[in-house]
PDB file of C-alpha atoms in Angstrom:
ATOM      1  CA  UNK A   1      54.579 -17.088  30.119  1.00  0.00           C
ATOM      2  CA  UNK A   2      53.913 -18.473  26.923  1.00  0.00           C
ATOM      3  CA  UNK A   3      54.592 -16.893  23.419  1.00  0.00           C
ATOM      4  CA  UNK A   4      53.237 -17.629  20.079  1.00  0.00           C
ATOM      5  CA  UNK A   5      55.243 -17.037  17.256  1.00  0.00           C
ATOM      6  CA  UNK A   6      53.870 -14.565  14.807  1.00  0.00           C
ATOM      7  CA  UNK A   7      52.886 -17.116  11.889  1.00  0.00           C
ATOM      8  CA  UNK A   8      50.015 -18.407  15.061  1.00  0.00           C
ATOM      9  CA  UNK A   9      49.418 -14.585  16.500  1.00  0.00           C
ATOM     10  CA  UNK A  10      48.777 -13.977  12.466  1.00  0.00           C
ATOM     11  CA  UNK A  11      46.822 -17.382  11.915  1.00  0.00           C
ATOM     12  CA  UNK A  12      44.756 -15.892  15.385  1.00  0.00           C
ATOM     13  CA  UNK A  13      44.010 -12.643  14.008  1.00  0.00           C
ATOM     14  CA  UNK A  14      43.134 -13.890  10.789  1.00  0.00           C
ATOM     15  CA  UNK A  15      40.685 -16.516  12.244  1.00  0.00           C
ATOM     16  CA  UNK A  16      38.772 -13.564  14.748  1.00  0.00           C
ATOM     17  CA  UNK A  17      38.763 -11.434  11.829  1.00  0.00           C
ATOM     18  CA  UNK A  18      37.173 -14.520   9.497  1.00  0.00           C
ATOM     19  CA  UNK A  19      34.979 -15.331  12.191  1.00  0.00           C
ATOM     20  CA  UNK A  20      33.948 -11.374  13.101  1.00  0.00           C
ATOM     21  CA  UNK A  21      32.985 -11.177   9.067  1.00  0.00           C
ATOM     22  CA  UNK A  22      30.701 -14.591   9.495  1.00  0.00           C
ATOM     23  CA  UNK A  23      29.166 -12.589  12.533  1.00  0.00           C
ATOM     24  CA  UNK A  24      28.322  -9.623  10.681  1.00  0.00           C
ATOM     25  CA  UNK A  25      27.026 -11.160   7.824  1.00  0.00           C
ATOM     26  CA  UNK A  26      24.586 -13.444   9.800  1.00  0.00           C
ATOM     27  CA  UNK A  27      23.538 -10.403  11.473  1.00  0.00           C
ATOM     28  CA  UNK A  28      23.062  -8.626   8.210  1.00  0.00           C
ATOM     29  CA  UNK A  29      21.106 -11.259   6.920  1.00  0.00           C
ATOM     30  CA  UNK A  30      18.898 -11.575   9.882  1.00  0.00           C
ATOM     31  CA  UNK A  31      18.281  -7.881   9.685  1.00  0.00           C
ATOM     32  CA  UNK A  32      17.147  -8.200   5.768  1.00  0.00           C
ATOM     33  CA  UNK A  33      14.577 -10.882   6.269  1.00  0.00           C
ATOM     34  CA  UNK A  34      13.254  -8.620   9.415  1.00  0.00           C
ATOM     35  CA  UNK A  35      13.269  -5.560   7.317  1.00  0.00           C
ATOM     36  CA  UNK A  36      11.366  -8.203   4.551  1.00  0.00           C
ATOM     37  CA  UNK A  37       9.110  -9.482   7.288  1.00  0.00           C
ATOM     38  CA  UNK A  38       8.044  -6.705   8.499  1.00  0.00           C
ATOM     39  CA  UNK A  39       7.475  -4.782   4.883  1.00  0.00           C
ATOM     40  CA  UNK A  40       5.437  -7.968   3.886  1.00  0.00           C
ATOM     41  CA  UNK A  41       3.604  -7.800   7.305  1.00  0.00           C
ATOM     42  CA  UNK A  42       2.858  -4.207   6.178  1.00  0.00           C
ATOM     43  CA  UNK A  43      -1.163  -4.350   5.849  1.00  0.00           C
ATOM     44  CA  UNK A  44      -1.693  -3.203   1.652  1.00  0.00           C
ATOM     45  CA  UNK A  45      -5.167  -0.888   3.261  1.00  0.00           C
ATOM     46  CA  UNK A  46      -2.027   1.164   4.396  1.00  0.00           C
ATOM     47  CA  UNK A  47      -0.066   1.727   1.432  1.00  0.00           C
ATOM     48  CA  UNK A  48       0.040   5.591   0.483  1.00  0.00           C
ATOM     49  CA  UNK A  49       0.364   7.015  -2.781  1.00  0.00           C
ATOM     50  CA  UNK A  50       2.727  10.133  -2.560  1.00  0.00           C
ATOM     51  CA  UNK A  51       3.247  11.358  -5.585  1.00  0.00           C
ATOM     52  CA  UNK A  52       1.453  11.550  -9.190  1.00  0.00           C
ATOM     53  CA  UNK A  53       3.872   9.817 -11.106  1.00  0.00           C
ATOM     54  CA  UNK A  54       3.129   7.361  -8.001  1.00  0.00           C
ATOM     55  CA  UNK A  55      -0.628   7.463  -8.650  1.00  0.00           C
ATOM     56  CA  UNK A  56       0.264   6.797 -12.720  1.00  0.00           C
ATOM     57  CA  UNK A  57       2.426   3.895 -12.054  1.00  0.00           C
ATOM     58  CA  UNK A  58       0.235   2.424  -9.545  1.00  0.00           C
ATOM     59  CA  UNK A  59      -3.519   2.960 -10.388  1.00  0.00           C
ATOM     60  CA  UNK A  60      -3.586   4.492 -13.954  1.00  0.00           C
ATOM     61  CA  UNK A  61      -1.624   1.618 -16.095  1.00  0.00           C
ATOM     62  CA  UNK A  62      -2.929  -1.124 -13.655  1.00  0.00           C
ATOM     63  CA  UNK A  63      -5.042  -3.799 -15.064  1.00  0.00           C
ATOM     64  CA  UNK A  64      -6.293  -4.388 -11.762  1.00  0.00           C
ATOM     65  CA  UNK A  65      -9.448  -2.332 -10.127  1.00  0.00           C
ATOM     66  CA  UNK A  66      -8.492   0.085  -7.394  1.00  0.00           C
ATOM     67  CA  UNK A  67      -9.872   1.241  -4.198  1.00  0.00           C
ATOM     68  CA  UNK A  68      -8.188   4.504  -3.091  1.00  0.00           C
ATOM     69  CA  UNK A  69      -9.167   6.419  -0.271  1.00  0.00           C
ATOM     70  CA  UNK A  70      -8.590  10.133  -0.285  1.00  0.00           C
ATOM     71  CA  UNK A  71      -8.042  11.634   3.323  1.00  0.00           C
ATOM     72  CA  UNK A  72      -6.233  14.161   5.527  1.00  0.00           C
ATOM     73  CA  UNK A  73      -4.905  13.860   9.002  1.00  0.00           C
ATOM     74  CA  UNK A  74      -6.188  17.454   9.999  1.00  0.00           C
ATOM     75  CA  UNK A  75      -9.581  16.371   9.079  1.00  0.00           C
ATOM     76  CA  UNK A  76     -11.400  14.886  12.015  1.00  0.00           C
ATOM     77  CA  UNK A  77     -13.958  12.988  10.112  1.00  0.00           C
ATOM     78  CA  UNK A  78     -11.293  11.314   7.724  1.00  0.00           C
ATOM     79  CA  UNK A  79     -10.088  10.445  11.575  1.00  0.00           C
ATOM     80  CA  UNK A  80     -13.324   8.717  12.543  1.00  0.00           C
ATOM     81  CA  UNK A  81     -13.747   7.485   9.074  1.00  0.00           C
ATOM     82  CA  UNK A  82      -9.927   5.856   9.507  1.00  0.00           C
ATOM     83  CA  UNK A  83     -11.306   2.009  11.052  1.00  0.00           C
ATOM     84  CA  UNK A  84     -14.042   1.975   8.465  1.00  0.00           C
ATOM     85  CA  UNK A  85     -11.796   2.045   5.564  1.00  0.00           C
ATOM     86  CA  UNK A  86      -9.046  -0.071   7.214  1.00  0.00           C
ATOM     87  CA  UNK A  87     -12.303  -2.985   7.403  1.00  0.00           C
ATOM     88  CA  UNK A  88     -13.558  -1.851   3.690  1.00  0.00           C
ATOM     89  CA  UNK A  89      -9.952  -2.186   2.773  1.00  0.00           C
ATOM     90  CA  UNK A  90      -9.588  -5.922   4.068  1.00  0.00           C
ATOM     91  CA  UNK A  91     -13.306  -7.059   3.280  1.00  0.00           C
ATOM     92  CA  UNK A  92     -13.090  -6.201  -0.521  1.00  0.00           C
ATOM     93  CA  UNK A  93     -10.329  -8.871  -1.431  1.00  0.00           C
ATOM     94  CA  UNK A  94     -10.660  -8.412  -4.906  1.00  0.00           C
ATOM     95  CA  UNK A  95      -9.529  -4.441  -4.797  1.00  0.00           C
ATOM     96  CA  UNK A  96      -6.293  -3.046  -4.607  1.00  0.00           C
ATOM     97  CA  UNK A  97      -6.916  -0.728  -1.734  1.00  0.00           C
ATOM     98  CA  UNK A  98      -4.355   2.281  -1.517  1.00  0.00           C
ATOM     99  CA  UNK A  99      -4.875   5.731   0.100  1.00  0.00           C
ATOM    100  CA  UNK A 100      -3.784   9.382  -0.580  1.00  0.00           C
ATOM    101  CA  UNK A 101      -2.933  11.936   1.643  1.00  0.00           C
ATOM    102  CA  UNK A 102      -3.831  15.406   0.285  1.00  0.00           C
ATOM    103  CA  UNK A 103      -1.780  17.372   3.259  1.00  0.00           C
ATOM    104  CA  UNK A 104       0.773  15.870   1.512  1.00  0.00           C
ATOM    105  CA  UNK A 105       1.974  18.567  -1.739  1.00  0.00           C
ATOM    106  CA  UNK A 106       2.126  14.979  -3.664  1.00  0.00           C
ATOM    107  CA  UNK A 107      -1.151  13.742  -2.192  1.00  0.00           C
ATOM    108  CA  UNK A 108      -2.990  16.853  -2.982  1.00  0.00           C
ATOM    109  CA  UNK A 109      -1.620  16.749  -6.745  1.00  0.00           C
ATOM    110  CA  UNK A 110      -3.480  13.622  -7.182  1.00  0.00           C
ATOM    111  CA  UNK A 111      -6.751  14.498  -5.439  1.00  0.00           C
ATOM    112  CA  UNK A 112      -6.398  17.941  -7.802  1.00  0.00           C
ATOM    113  CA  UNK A 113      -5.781  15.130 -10.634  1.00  0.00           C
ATOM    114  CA  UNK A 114      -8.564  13.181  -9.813  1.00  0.00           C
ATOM    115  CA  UNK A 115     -11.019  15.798  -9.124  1.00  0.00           C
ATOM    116  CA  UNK A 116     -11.421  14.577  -5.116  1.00  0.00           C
ATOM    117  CA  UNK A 117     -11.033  17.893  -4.194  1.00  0.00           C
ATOM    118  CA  UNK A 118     -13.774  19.510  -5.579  1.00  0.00           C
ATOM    119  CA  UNK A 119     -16.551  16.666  -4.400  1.00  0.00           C
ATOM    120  CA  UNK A 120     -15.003  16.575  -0.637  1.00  0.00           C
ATOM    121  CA  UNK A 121     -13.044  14.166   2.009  1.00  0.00           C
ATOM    122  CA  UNK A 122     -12.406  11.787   3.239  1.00  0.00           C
ATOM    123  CA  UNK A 123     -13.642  10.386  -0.360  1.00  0.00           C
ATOM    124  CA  UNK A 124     -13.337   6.138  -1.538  1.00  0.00           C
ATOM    125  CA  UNK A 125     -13.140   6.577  -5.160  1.00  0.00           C
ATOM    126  CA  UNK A 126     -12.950   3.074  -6.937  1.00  0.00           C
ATOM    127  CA  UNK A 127     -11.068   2.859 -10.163  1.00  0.00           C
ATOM    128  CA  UNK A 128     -12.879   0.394 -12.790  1.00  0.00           C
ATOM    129  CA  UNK A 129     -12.974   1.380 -16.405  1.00  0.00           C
ATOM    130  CA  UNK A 130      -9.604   1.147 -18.684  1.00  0.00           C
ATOM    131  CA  UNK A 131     -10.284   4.442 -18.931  1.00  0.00           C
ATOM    132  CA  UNK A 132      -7.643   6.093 -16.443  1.00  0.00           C
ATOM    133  CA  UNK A 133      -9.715   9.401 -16.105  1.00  0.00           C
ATOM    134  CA  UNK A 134     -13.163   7.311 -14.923  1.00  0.00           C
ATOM    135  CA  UNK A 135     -13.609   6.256 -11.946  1.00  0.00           C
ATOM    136  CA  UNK A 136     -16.914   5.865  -9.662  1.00  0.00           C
ATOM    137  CA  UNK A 137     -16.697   7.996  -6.372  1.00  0.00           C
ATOM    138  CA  UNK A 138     -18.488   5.823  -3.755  1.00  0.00           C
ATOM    139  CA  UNK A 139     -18.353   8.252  -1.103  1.00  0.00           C
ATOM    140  CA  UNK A 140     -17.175  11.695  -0.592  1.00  0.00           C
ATOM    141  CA  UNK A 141     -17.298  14.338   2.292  1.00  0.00           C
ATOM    142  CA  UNK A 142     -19.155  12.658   4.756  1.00  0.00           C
ATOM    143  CA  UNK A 143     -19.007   9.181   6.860  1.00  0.00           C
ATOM    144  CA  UNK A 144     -21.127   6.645   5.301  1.00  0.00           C
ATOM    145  CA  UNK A 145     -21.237   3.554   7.282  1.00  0.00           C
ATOM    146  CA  UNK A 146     -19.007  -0.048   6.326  1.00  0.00           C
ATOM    147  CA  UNK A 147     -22.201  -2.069   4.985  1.00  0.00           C
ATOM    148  CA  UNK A 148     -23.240   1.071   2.876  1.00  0.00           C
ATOM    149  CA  UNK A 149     -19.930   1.260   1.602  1.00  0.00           C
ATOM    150  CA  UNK A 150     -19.979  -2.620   0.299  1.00  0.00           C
ATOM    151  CA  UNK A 151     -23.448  -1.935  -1.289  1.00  0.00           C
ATOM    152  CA  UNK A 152     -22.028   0.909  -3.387  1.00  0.00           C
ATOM    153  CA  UNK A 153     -18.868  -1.763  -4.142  1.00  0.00           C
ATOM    154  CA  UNK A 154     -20.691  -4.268  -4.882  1.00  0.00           C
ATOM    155  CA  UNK A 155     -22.768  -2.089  -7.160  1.00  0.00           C
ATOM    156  CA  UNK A 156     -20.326  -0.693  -8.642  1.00  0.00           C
ATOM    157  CA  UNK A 157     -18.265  -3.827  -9.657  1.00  0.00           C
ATOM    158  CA  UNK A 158     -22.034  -6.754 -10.375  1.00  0.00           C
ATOM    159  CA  UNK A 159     -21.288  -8.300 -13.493  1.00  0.00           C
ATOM    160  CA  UNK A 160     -18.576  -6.521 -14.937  1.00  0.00           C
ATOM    161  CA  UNK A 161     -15.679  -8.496 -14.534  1.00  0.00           C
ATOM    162  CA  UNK A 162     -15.238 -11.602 -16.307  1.00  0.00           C
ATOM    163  CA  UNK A 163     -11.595 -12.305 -15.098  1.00  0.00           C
ATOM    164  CA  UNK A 164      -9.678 -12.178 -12.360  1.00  0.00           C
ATOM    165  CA  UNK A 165      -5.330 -12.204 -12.351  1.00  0.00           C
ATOM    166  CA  UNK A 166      -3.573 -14.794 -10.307  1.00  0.00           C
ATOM    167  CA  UNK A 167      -4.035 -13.619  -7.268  1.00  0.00           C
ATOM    168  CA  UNK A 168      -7.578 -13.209  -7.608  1.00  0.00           C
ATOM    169  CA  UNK A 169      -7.960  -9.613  -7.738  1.00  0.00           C
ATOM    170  CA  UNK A 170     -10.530  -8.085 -10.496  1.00  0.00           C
ATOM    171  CA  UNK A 171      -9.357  -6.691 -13.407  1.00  0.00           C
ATOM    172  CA  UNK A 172     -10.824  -3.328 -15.115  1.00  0.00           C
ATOM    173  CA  UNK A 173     -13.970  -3.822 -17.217  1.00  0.00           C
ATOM    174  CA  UNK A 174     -13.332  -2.820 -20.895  1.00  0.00           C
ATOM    175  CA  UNK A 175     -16.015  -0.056 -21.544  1.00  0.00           C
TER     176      UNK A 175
END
């Protein structure tokens, strides 16, 4: 049998132990840009406001226009309404879509806030005036159908905007 003395068992250990660190680290590192990857992968359509400081620090000191839809998961038309708003989401480029869940206590502060509650859900409300109180609801307690929806966009937005920001999203009008 053969022996090390223990300046090599010590040099051994030392090098596992070096090399067991490396290991973990890469590992760690992989697991960050997954975690990244998949957050960036994350469509925006799906990004929930859950809170009204949230909705504040999101929509209300934006410069940016914002399409927010209003919905529950009881509620079986914001259910069939769901793939309409995931394509208005991704065909209107230039809005910041975002969505609010009111069986959430957070999500219903902000359709309280907002006054969603009152006109009915699921409800697209576009926010488009500097004004954080105005906004244009473009649909509200019943399903209205994706081209519709564009037409009351698109209406709501013609020849207000005279900028865009650098990624090409509108910016509030100033009235």
């Amino acid at each position: 049998t053969r022996s090390c003395s223990p300046p090599k068992l010590l040099q051994r250990a030392i090098l596992r132990r070096a090399e067991d660190h490396t290991i973990r680290m890469r590992v760690r590192s992989t697991l960050g840009l997954l975690l990244a990857a998949r957050a960036a992968a994350e469509p925006v359509e799906r990004r929930e406001i859950r809170s009204v400081d949230e909705f504040r620090r999101l929509v209300q000191t934006s410069q940016r226009c914002f399409l927010v839809e209003f919905f529950s998961g009881m509620c079986g038309y914001c259910q069939e309404f769901e793939p309409t708003w995931l394509e208005l989401a991704r065909t209107t480029t230039r809005l910041e879509p975002a969505r609010v869940n009111i069986d959430m206590p957070g999500g219903l502060a902000v359709a309280e806030l907002v006054g969603v509650i009152n006109e009915g859900i699921p409800a697209v409300v576009l926010f488009n005036q500097r004004r954080t109180d105005a906004h244009a609801t473009l649909m509200a307690g019943e399903l209205e159908e994706l081209p519709k929806l564009l037409r009351r966009v698109y209406k709501n937005t013609k020849g207000q905007y005279l900028s865009t920001d650098a990624e090409g999203f509108f910016l509030r009008a100033s009235s």
